[in-house]
PDB file of C-alpha atoms in Angstrom:
ATOM      1  CA  MET A 260      -2.082  -5.595  15.985  1.00  0.00           C
ATOM      2  CA  PRO A 261      -0.260  -7.090  12.959  1.00  0.00           C
ATOM      3  CA  PHE A 262       1.680 -10.207  13.920  1.00  0.00           C
ATOM      4  CA  PHE A 263       5.023  -9.369  12.311  1.00  0.00           C
ATOM      5  CA  SER A 264       5.145  -5.924  13.912  1.00  0.00           C
ATOM      6  CA  ARG A 265       5.315  -7.669  17.312  1.00  0.00           C
ATOM      7  CA  VAL A 266       8.264  -9.969  16.637  1.00  0.00           C
ATOM      8  CA  ASN A 267      11.950  -9.532  15.928  1.00  0.00           C
ATOM      9  CA  LEU A 268      12.962 -10.358  12.367  1.00  0.00           C
ATOM     10  CA  GLU A 269      16.306 -11.787  11.283  1.00  0.00           C
ATOM     11  CA  LEU A 270      17.459 -11.577   7.682  1.00  0.00           C
ATOM     12  CA  ASN A 271      18.687 -14.595   5.803  1.00  0.00           C
ATOM     13  CA  ASP A 272      21.321 -14.712   3.057  1.00  0.00           C
ATOM     14  CA  LEU A 273      18.798 -16.369   0.734  1.00  0.00           C
ATOM     15  CA  PHE A 274      17.128 -13.589  -1.262  1.00  0.00           C
ATOM     16  CA  GLY A 275      16.921 -12.388  -4.846  1.00  0.00           C
ATOM     17  CA  LYS A 276      14.893 -11.731  -7.944  1.00  0.00           C
ATOM     18  CA  VAL A 277      15.253 -14.411 -10.612  1.00  0.00           C
ATOM     19  CA  ASN A 278      13.889 -15.628 -13.912  1.00  0.00           C
ATOM     20  CA  CYS A 279      13.311 -19.300 -13.147  1.00  0.00           C
ATOM     21  CA  GLU A 280      15.101 -21.746 -15.453  1.00  0.00           C
ATOM     22  CA  PRO A 281      12.941 -23.628 -18.014  1.00  0.00           C
ATOM     23  CA  ASN A 282      13.302 -26.900 -16.083  1.00  0.00           C
ATOM     24  CA  TRP A 283      12.861 -25.264 -12.672  1.00  0.00           C
ATOM     25  CA  ARG A 284      10.768 -27.076 -10.076  1.00  0.00           C
ATOM     26  CA  TRP A 285      10.423 -27.612  -6.332  1.00  0.00           C
ATOM     27  CA  ASN A 286       9.999 -30.973  -4.710  1.00  0.00           C
ATOM     28  CA  ARG A 287      10.042 -30.336  -0.974  1.00  0.00           C
ATOM     29  CA  GLU A 288       7.582 -33.012   0.100  1.00  0.00           C
ATOM     30  CA  HIS A 289      10.237 -34.502   2.397  1.00  0.00           C
ATOM     31  CA  GLU A 290      12.260 -31.374   3.187  1.00  0.00           C
ATOM     32  CA  PRO A 291      10.231 -28.787   5.059  1.00  0.00           C
ATOM     33  CA  PHE A 292      11.039 -25.096   5.139  1.00  0.00           C
ATOM     34  CA  HIS A 293      13.327 -24.223   8.046  1.00  0.00           C
ATOM     35  CA  ASP A 294      12.511 -20.517   7.935  1.00  0.00           C
ATOM     36  CA  PHE A 295       9.988 -18.103   6.412  1.00  0.00           C
ATOM     37  CA  ASP A 296      10.017 -17.397   2.683  1.00  0.00           C
ATOM     38  CA  LEU A 297       8.144 -14.424   1.227  1.00  0.00           C
ATOM     39  CA  TRP A 298       7.731 -15.335  -2.440  1.00  0.00           C
ATOM     40  CA  TYR A 299       6.323 -12.851  -4.967  1.00  0.00           C
ATOM     41  CA  VAL A 300       5.473 -13.613  -8.603  1.00  0.00           C
ATOM     42  CA  TRP A 301       6.220 -10.883 -11.156  1.00  0.00           C
ATOM     43  CA  GLY A 302       5.098 -12.870 -14.173  1.00  0.00           C
ATOM     44  CA  GLY A 303       4.756 -16.276 -15.792  1.00  0.00           C
ATOM     45  CA  GLU A 304       2.484 -19.156 -14.858  1.00  0.00           C
ATOM     46  CA  GLY A 305       2.760 -22.307 -12.794  1.00  0.00           C
ATOM     47  CA  GLU A 306       1.354 -24.062  -9.767  1.00  0.00           C
ATOM     48  CA  VAL A 307       2.156 -24.632  -6.101  1.00  0.00           C
ATOM     49  CA  ILE A 308       0.971 -27.555  -4.009  1.00  0.00           C
ATOM     50  CA  LEU A 309       0.958 -26.765  -0.304  1.00  0.00           C
ATOM     51  CA  GLY A 310      -0.797 -28.744   2.391  1.00  0.00           C
ATOM     52  CA  GLY A 311      -2.542 -30.816  -0.256  1.00  0.00           C
ATOM     53  CA  GLU A 312      -3.983 -27.699  -1.910  1.00  0.00           C
ATOM     54  CA  ARG A 313      -3.130 -27.100  -5.561  1.00  0.00           C
ATOM     55  CA  MET A 314      -2.914 -23.388  -6.414  1.00  0.00           C
ATOM     56  CA  GLN A 315      -2.400 -21.789  -9.801  1.00  0.00           C
ATOM     57  CA  VAL A 316       0.382 -19.200  -9.793  1.00  0.00           C
ATOM     58  CA  GLY A 317       0.374 -15.946 -11.744  1.00  0.00           C
ATOM     59  CA  GLN A 318       1.373 -12.295 -11.690  1.00  0.00           C
ATOM     60  CA  GLY A 319       0.723 -10.562  -8.381  1.00  0.00           C
ATOM     61  CA  ASP A 320       0.544 -13.759  -6.299  1.00  0.00           C
ATOM     62  CA  CYS A 321       2.469 -13.540  -3.053  1.00  0.00           C
ATOM     63  CA  TYR A 322       3.140 -16.566  -0.854  1.00  0.00           C
ATOM     64  CA  LEU A 323       4.330 -16.778   2.715  1.00  0.00           C
ATOM     65  CA  PHE A 324       5.887 -20.176   3.350  1.00  0.00           C
ATOM     66  CA  GLN A 325       6.364 -20.941   7.030  1.00  0.00           C
ATOM     67  CA  PRO A 326       8.771 -23.215   8.933  1.00  0.00           C
ATOM     68  CA  GLY A 327       7.585 -26.784   8.589  1.00  0.00           C
ATOM     69  CA  ASP A 328       5.706 -26.245   5.313  1.00  0.00           C
ATOM     70  CA  LEU A 329       6.034 -28.985   2.689  1.00  0.00           C
ATOM     71  CA  ALA A 330       5.603 -27.622  -0.812  1.00  0.00           C
ATOM     72  CA  CYS A 331       5.912 -28.632  -4.446  1.00  0.00           C
ATOM     73  CA  ALA A 332       5.998 -26.219  -7.361  1.00  0.00           C
ATOM     74  CA  ARG A 333       6.562 -26.143 -11.088  1.00  0.00           C
ATOM     75  CA  HIS A 334       5.929 -23.774 -13.962  1.00  0.00           C
ATOM     76  CA  ASN A 335       5.179 -23.629 -17.648  1.00  0.00           C
ATOM     77  CA  PRO A 336       8.578 -23.641 -19.447  1.00  0.00           C
ATOM     78  CA  GLU A 337       7.048 -21.526 -22.210  1.00  0.00           C
ATOM     79  CA  ARG A 338       5.952 -18.937 -19.630  1.00  0.00           C
ATOM     80  CA  PRO A 339       8.597 -19.243 -16.908  1.00  0.00           C
ATOM     81  CA  LEU A 340       8.099 -17.579 -13.569  1.00  0.00           C
ATOM     82  CA  THR A 341       9.926 -14.455 -12.492  1.00  0.00           C
ATOM     83  CA  VAL A 342       9.967 -14.266  -8.696  1.00  0.00           C
ATOM     84  CA  THR A 343      11.417 -12.399  -5.755  1.00  0.00           C
ATOM     85  CA  PHE A 344      12.191 -14.556  -2.736  1.00  0.00           C
ATOM     86  CA  ILE A 345      13.094 -13.304   0.727  1.00  0.00           C
ATOM     87  CA  HIS A 346      13.989 -15.799   3.446  1.00  0.00           C
ATOM     88  CA  PHE A 347      13.880 -14.608   7.038  1.00  0.00           C
ATOM     89  CA  SER A 348      13.488 -15.885  10.580  1.00  0.00           C
ATOM     90  CA  CYS A 349      11.904 -14.712  13.816  1.00  0.00           C
ATOM     91  CA  THR A 350      13.861 -14.812  17.051  1.00  0.00           C
ATOM     92  CA  GLU A 351      10.737 -16.024  18.871  1.00  0.00           C
ATOM     93  CA  SER A 352       9.791 -19.705  18.748  1.00  0.00           C
ATOM     94  CA  PHE A 353       6.240 -20.752  17.896  1.00  0.00           C
ATOM     95  CA  SER A 354       4.407 -23.855  18.979  1.00  0.00           C
ATOM     96  CA  GLN A 355       2.098 -23.804  15.977  1.00  0.00           C
ATOM     97  CA  ARG A 356       1.732 -22.362  12.504  1.00  0.00           C
ATOM     98  CA  ILE A 357       0.930 -18.641  12.304  1.00  0.00           C
ATOM     99  CA  SER A 358      -2.691 -18.131  11.325  1.00  0.00           C
ATOM    100  CA  LEU A 359      -2.234 -16.396   7.972  1.00  0.00           C
ATOM    101  CA  PRO A 360      -3.241 -17.428   4.448  1.00  0.00           C
ATOM    102  CA  SER A 361      -0.579 -19.157   2.400  1.00  0.00           C
ATOM    103  CA  ARG A 362      -1.233 -16.847  -0.527  1.00  0.00           C
ATOM    104  CA  VAL A 363      -2.543 -13.344  -1.103  1.00  0.00           C
ATOM    105  CA  ARG A 364      -2.653 -11.215  -4.222  1.00  0.00           C
ATOM    106  CA  PHE A 365      -0.908  -7.878  -4.524  1.00  0.00           C
ATOM    107  CA  ASP A 366      -2.135  -5.387  -7.086  1.00  0.00           C
ATOM    108  CA  PRO A 367       0.861  -4.917  -9.448  1.00  0.00           C
ATOM    109  CA  ALA A 368      -0.157  -1.255  -9.735  1.00  0.00           C
ATOM    110  CA  ASP A 369       0.484  -0.725  -6.009  1.00  0.00           C
ATOM    111  CA  PHE A 370       3.789   0.196  -4.392  1.00  0.00           C
ATOM    112  CA  HIS A 371       4.702  -3.276  -3.085  1.00  0.00           C
ATOM    113  CA  GLU A 372       6.886  -3.999  -6.110  1.00  0.00           C
ATOM    114  CA  LEU A 373       8.927  -0.877  -5.334  1.00  0.00           C
ATOM    115  CA  TYR A 374       9.583  -2.232  -1.832  1.00  0.00           C
ATOM    116  CA  LEU A 375      10.575  -5.619  -3.240  1.00  0.00           C
ATOM    117  CA  ASP A 376      13.062  -4.122  -5.678  1.00  0.00           C
ATOM    118  CA  ARG A 377      14.415  -1.737  -3.066  1.00  0.00           C
ATOM    119  CA  PHE A 378      14.935  -4.627  -0.632  1.00  0.00           C
ATOM    120  CA  ILE A 379      17.133  -6.447  -3.150  1.00  0.00           C
ATOM    121  CA  GLN A 380      19.086  -3.272  -4.015  1.00  0.00           C
ATOM    122  CA  VAL A 381      19.698  -2.477  -0.351  1.00  0.00           C
ATOM    123  CA  ARG A 382      20.920  -5.972   0.491  1.00  0.00           C
ATOM    124  CA  LEU A 383      23.225  -6.126  -2.518  1.00  0.00           C
ATOM    125  CA  ALA A 384      24.701  -2.664  -1.996  1.00  0.00           C
ATOM    126  CA  ALA A 385      25.427  -3.373   1.697  1.00  0.00           C
ATOM    127  CA  ALA A 386      25.813   0.352   2.359  1.00  0.00           C
ATOM    128  CA  PHE A 387      25.662   1.967   5.779  1.00  0.00           C
ATOM    129  CA  GLY A 388      22.494   0.915   7.624  1.00  0.00           C
ATOM    130  CA  HIS A 389      21.490  -1.620   4.959  1.00  0.00           C
ATOM    131  CA  GLU A 390      20.282  -4.271   7.405  1.00  0.00           C
ATOM    132  CA  GLU A 391      18.088  -1.802   9.290  1.00  0.00           C
ATOM    133  CA  GLU A 392      16.568  -0.483   6.043  1.00  0.00           C
ATOM    134  CA  ALA A 393      16.028  -4.000   4.699  1.00  0.00           C
ATOM    135  CA  ILE A 394      14.186  -5.052   7.870  1.00  0.00           C
ATOM    136  CA  LEU A 395      11.965  -1.965   7.655  1.00  0.00           C
ATOM    137  CA  LEU A 396      11.145  -2.783   4.028  1.00  0.00           C
ATOM    138  CA  LEU A 397      10.416  -6.390   4.957  1.00  0.00           C
ATOM    139  CA  ARG A 398       8.074  -5.236   7.729  1.00  0.00           C
ATOM    140  CA  LEU A 399       6.195  -3.049   5.230  1.00  0.00           C
ATOM    141  CA  LEU A 400       5.828  -6.007   2.875  1.00  0.00           C
ATOM    142  CA  LEU A 401       4.635  -8.306   5.654  1.00  0.00           C
ATOM    143  CA  LEU A 402       2.183  -5.658   6.846  1.00  0.00           C
ATOM    144  CA  ALA A 403       0.798  -5.431   3.301  1.00  0.00           C
ATOM    145  CA  TYR A 404       0.572  -9.244   3.240  1.00  0.00           C
ATOM    146  CA  GLU A 405      -1.360  -9.387   6.519  1.00  0.00           C
ATOM    147  CA  ARG A 406      -3.671  -6.605   5.330  1.00  0.00           C
ATOM    148  CA  GLN A 407      -4.824  -8.869   2.489  1.00  0.00           C
ATOM    149  CA  ALA A 408      -5.868 -11.643   4.875  1.00  0.00           C
ATOM    150  CA  PRO A 409      -9.607 -12.325   5.323  1.00  0.00           C
ATOM    151  CA  GLY A 410     -11.016 -10.127   8.053  1.00  0.00           C
ATOM    152  CA  ASN A 411      -8.357  -7.449   7.598  1.00  0.00           C
ATOM    153  CA  GLN A 412      -9.996  -5.888   4.555  1.00  0.00           C
ATOM    154  CA  PRO A 413     -12.143  -2.826   5.288  1.00  0.00           C
ATOM    155  CA  PHE A 414     -14.102  -3.573   2.119  1.00  0.00           C
ATOM    156  CA  GLY A 415     -14.567  -7.252   1.417  1.00  0.00           C
ATOM    157  CA  ASP A 416     -15.833  -6.708  -2.122  1.00  0.00           C
ATOM    158  CA  PRO A 417     -12.874  -6.402  -4.538  1.00  0.00           C
ATOM    159  CA  ALA A 418     -14.857  -3.896  -6.607  1.00  0.00           C
ATOM    160  CA  LYS A 419     -15.263  -1.668  -3.553  1.00  0.00           C
ATOM    161  CA  ARG A 420     -11.551  -1.932  -2.776  1.00  0.00           C
ATOM    162  CA  SER A 421     -10.725  -0.929  -6.333  1.00  0.00           C
ATOM    163  CA  LEU A 422     -13.152   2.000  -6.205  1.00  0.00           C
ATOM    164  CA  ARG A 423     -11.745   3.149  -2.873  1.00  0.00           C
ATOM    165  CA  ARG A 424      -8.229   3.069  -4.360  1.00  0.00           C
ATOM    166  CA  VAL A 425      -9.416   5.317  -7.195  1.00  0.00           C
ATOM    167  CA  MET A 426     -11.059   7.717  -4.754  1.00  0.00           C
ATOM    168  CA  MET A 427      -7.968   7.861  -2.576  1.00  0.00           C
ATOM    169  CA  GLY A 428      -5.950   8.771  -5.657  1.00  0.00           C
ATOM    170  CA  VAL A 429      -8.308  11.679  -6.318  1.00  0.00           C
ATOM    171  CA  ALA A 430      -8.124  12.672  -2.646  1.00  0.00           C
ATOM    172  CA  ALA A 431      -4.324  12.676  -2.797  1.00  0.00           C
ATOM    173  CA  ARG A 432      -4.419  14.961  -5.823  1.00  0.00           C
ATOM    174  CA  ILE A 433      -6.723  17.414  -4.023  1.00  0.00           C
ATOM    175  CA  GLY A 434      -4.524  17.363  -0.935  1.00  0.00           C
ATOM    176  CA  GLN A 435      -1.443  18.035  -3.047  1.00  0.00           C
ATOM    177  CA  ASP A 436      -2.941  21.156  -4.642  1.00  0.00           C
ATOM    178  CA  PRO A 437      -5.872  22.303  -2.456  1.00  0.00           C
ATOM    179  CA  GLY A 438      -5.880  25.855  -3.811  1.00  0.00           C
ATOM    180  CA  ARG A 439      -6.954  24.740  -7.244  1.00  0.00           C
ATOM    181  CA  HIS A 440     -10.628  25.040  -8.136  1.00  0.00           C
ATOM    182  CA  TYR A 441     -11.837  21.571  -9.075  1.00  0.00           C
ATOM    183  CA  SER A 442     -15.021  20.720 -10.913  1.00  0.00           C
ATOM    184  CA  ILE A 443     -17.048  17.565 -10.352  1.00  0.00           C
ATOM    185  CA  GLN A 444     -16.816  16.848 -14.084  1.00  0.00           C
ATOM    186  CA  GLU A 445     -13.023  17.036 -14.025  1.00  0.00           C
ATOM    187  CA  LEU A 446     -12.614  14.768 -10.996  1.00  0.00           C
ATOM    188  CA  ALA A 447     -15.205  12.292 -12.247  1.00  0.00           C
ATOM    189  CA  LYS A 448     -13.402  12.067 -15.582  1.00  0.00           C
ATOM    190  CA  GLU A 449     -10.147  11.333 -13.766  1.00  0.00           C
ATOM    191  CA  ALA A 450     -11.900   8.493 -11.911  1.00  0.00           C
ATOM    192  CA  HIS A 451     -13.514   7.247 -15.173  1.00  0.00           C
ATOM    193  CA  LEU A 452     -16.993   7.688 -13.672  1.00  0.00           C
ATOM    194  CA  SER A 453     -20.023   9.785 -14.467  1.00  0.00           C
ATOM    195  CA  PRO A 454     -20.279  12.974 -12.348  1.00  0.00           C
ATOM    196  CA  ARG A 455     -23.427  11.777 -10.588  1.00  0.00           C
ATOM    197  CA  TYR A 456     -22.044   8.310  -9.775  1.00  0.00           C
ATOM    198  CA  PHE A 457     -18.721   9.812  -8.710  1.00  0.00           C
ATOM    199  CA  SER A 458     -20.449  12.200  -6.281  1.00  0.00           C
ATOM    200  CA  LEU A 459     -22.598   9.428  -4.801  1.00  0.00           C
ATOM    201  CA  LYS A 460     -19.722   7.001  -4.327  1.00  0.00           C
ATOM    202  CA  TRP A 461     -17.382   9.680  -2.994  1.00  0.00           C
ATOM    203  CA  LYS A 462     -19.842  10.522  -0.204  1.00  0.00           C
ATOM    204  CA  GLU A 463     -20.446   6.845   0.507  1.00  0.00           C
ATOM    205  CA  LEU A 464     -16.739   6.022   0.800  1.00  0.00           C
ATOM    206  CA  MET A 465     -15.351   9.262   2.219  1.00  0.00           C
ATOM    207  CA  GLY A 466     -18.221  10.236   4.518  1.00  0.00           C
ATOM    208  CA  GLN A 467     -18.668  13.765   3.116  1.00  0.00           C
ATOM    209  CA  THR A 468     -19.406  15.480  -0.160  1.00  0.00           C
ATOM    210  CA  ILE A 469     -16.595  16.206  -2.577  1.00  0.00           C
ATOM    211  CA  GLU A 470     -17.247  19.932  -2.170  1.00  0.00           C
ATOM    212  CA  SER A 471     -16.845  19.811   1.620  1.00  0.00           C
ATOM    213  CA  TYR A 472     -13.704  17.676   1.268  1.00  0.00           C
ATOM    214  CA  VAL A 473     -12.065  20.237  -1.030  1.00  0.00           C
ATOM    215  CA  ILE A 474     -12.926  23.048   1.394  1.00  0.00           C
ATOM    216  CA  GLN A 475     -11.600  21.041   4.334  1.00  0.00           C
ATOM    217  CA  LYS A 476      -8.259  20.405   2.605  1.00  0.00           C
ATOM    218  CA  ARG A 477      -8.020  24.041   1.561  1.00  0.00           C
ATOM    219  CA  ILE A 478      -8.603  25.278   5.113  1.00  0.00           C
ATOM    220  CA  GLU A 479      -6.177  22.718   6.556  1.00  0.00           C
ATOM    221  CA  ARG A 480      -3.522  24.051   4.194  1.00  0.00           C
ATOM    222  CA  ALA A 481      -4.454  27.613   5.117  1.00  0.00           C
ATOM    223  CA  ALA A 482      -3.985  26.911   8.823  1.00  0.00           C
ATOM    224  CA  TYR A 483      -0.587  25.395   8.118  1.00  0.00           C
ATOM    225  CA  LEU A 484       0.546  28.398   6.054  1.00  0.00           C
ATOM    226  CA  LEU A 485      -0.640  30.773   8.778  1.00  0.00           C
ATOM    227  CA  ARG A 486       1.444  28.890  11.329  1.00  0.00           C
ATOM    228  CA  LEU A 487       4.461  29.259   9.048  1.00  0.00           C
ATOM    229  CA  GLY A 488       4.127  33.025   9.256  1.00  0.00           C
ATOM    230  CA  MET A 489       2.190  34.055   6.148  1.00  0.00           C
ATOM    231  CA  ASN A 490      -0.443  36.713   6.833  1.00  0.00           C
ATOM    232  CA  VAL A 491      -4.155  36.295   6.163  1.00  0.00           C
ATOM    233  CA  SER A 492      -4.096  38.167   2.837  1.00  0.00           C
ATOM    234  CA  GLU A 493      -1.153  36.119   1.557  1.00  0.00           C
ATOM    235  CA  VAL A 494      -2.791  32.830   2.518  1.00  0.00           C
ATOM    236  CA  ALA A 495      -6.129  33.781   0.954  1.00  0.00           C
ATOM    237  CA  GLU A 496      -4.367  34.708  -2.300  1.00  0.00           C
ATOM    238  CA  ALA A 497      -2.211  31.560  -2.271  1.00  0.00           C
ATOM    239  CA  LEU A 498      -5.284  29.354  -2.009  1.00  0.00           C
ATOM    240  CA  GLY A 499      -7.261  31.083  -4.744  1.00  0.00           C
ATOM    241  CA  TYR A 500      -9.686  33.156  -2.695  1.00  0.00           C
ATOM    242  CA  ARG A 501     -10.705  36.374  -4.422  1.00  0.00           C
ATOM    243  CA  SER A 502     -12.152  37.834  -1.225  1.00  0.00           C
ATOM    244  CA  ILE A 503     -10.324  37.871   2.096  1.00  0.00           C
ATOM    245  CA  TYR A 504     -13.679  38.224   3.822  1.00  0.00           C
ATOM    246  CA  PHE A 505     -15.064  35.097   2.180  1.00  0.00           C
ATOM    247  CA  PHE A 506     -11.870  33.231   3.116  1.00  0.00           C
ATOM    248  CA  SER A 507     -12.127  34.354   6.745  1.00  0.00           C
ATOM    249  CA  ARG A 508     -15.803  33.362   6.932  1.00  0.00           C
ATOM    250  CA  GLN A 509     -15.146  29.927   5.436  1.00  0.00           C
ATOM    251  CA  PHE A 510     -12.123  29.414   7.683  1.00  0.00           C
ATOM    252  CA  LYS A 511     -14.233  30.120  10.769  1.00  0.00           C
ATOM    253  CA  GLN A 512     -17.045  27.844   9.539  1.00  0.00           C
ATOM    254  CA  VAL A 513     -14.603  24.945   9.271  1.00  0.00           C
ATOM    255  CA  THR A 514     -12.339  25.560  12.276  1.00  0.00           C
ATOM    256  CA  GLY A 515     -14.522  27.599  14.626  1.00  0.00           C
ATOM    257  CA  THR A 516     -11.910  30.324  14.846  1.00  0.00           C
ATOM    258  CA  ASN A 517     -10.711  33.290  12.806  1.00  0.00           C
ATOM    259  CA  PRO A 518      -7.529  33.006  10.734  1.00  0.00           C
ATOM    260  CA  SER A 519      -6.128  36.015  12.567  1.00  0.00           C
ATOM    261  CA  ASP A 520      -6.415  34.035  15.829  1.00  0.00           C
ATOM    262  CA  VAL A 521      -4.111  31.389  14.378  1.00  0.00           C
ATOM    263  CA  LEU A 522      -1.559  34.099  13.642  1.00  0.00           C
ATOM    264  CA  ARG A 523      -1.629  35.301  17.240  1.00  0.00           C
ATOM    265  CA  LYS A 524      -0.873  31.817  18.526  1.00  0.00           C
ATOM    266  CA  THR A 525       2.238  31.343  16.375  1.00  0.00           C
TER     267      THR A 525
END
């Protein structure tokens, strides 16, 4: 179970998104952190020294500084850092440092940056429920951070993680419009892969052929529409079936029951 989902979080007044000044630097060798600091780099270049380890800093790097950490940092004045920082505390006390990496890398194309910006907007606006929303956003960010830790990656190879992300994007598109008739060539082109390689990798990552996945999503949508009160003919037409008999046969092959039986249960 993720660590930060098990503890109570307290927000701190230290937060923001800033373009670091040209002469910006940290020198906290004698002043340890008193709380947690989630520190995300939007751009620029620099370095952080933490626990004797010197780390180059660039876009997508995310750090989690913990209470007691001693850190130094500086950046290239010609390429200053732009960072979001979020200080927070946990109500629980810990006898030792939490076993998490000091740095992970977020893909700038992912949604984490939306959460970071939303966190700042929510805190600044201070509208109704802002603290509750901010804590939820912080939990999502910390969950994403923990997911990047060694051992928490379902695919250790970065290339496999990237390919899985592409496939999940295709899967989301199919799920959004399951009644459309997709071709392997079209989906492979969207994934920037050859049709043969796309089909092989899809089955490897998703555990079924692309054809069976499309049918599964189509039938799942059909069952949902039937439960909403549409009749069998309407559902078959909505999902692009030219024959109600073929639709009924395919529905039973996937679900083990007839579409008309779903109607009777609603």
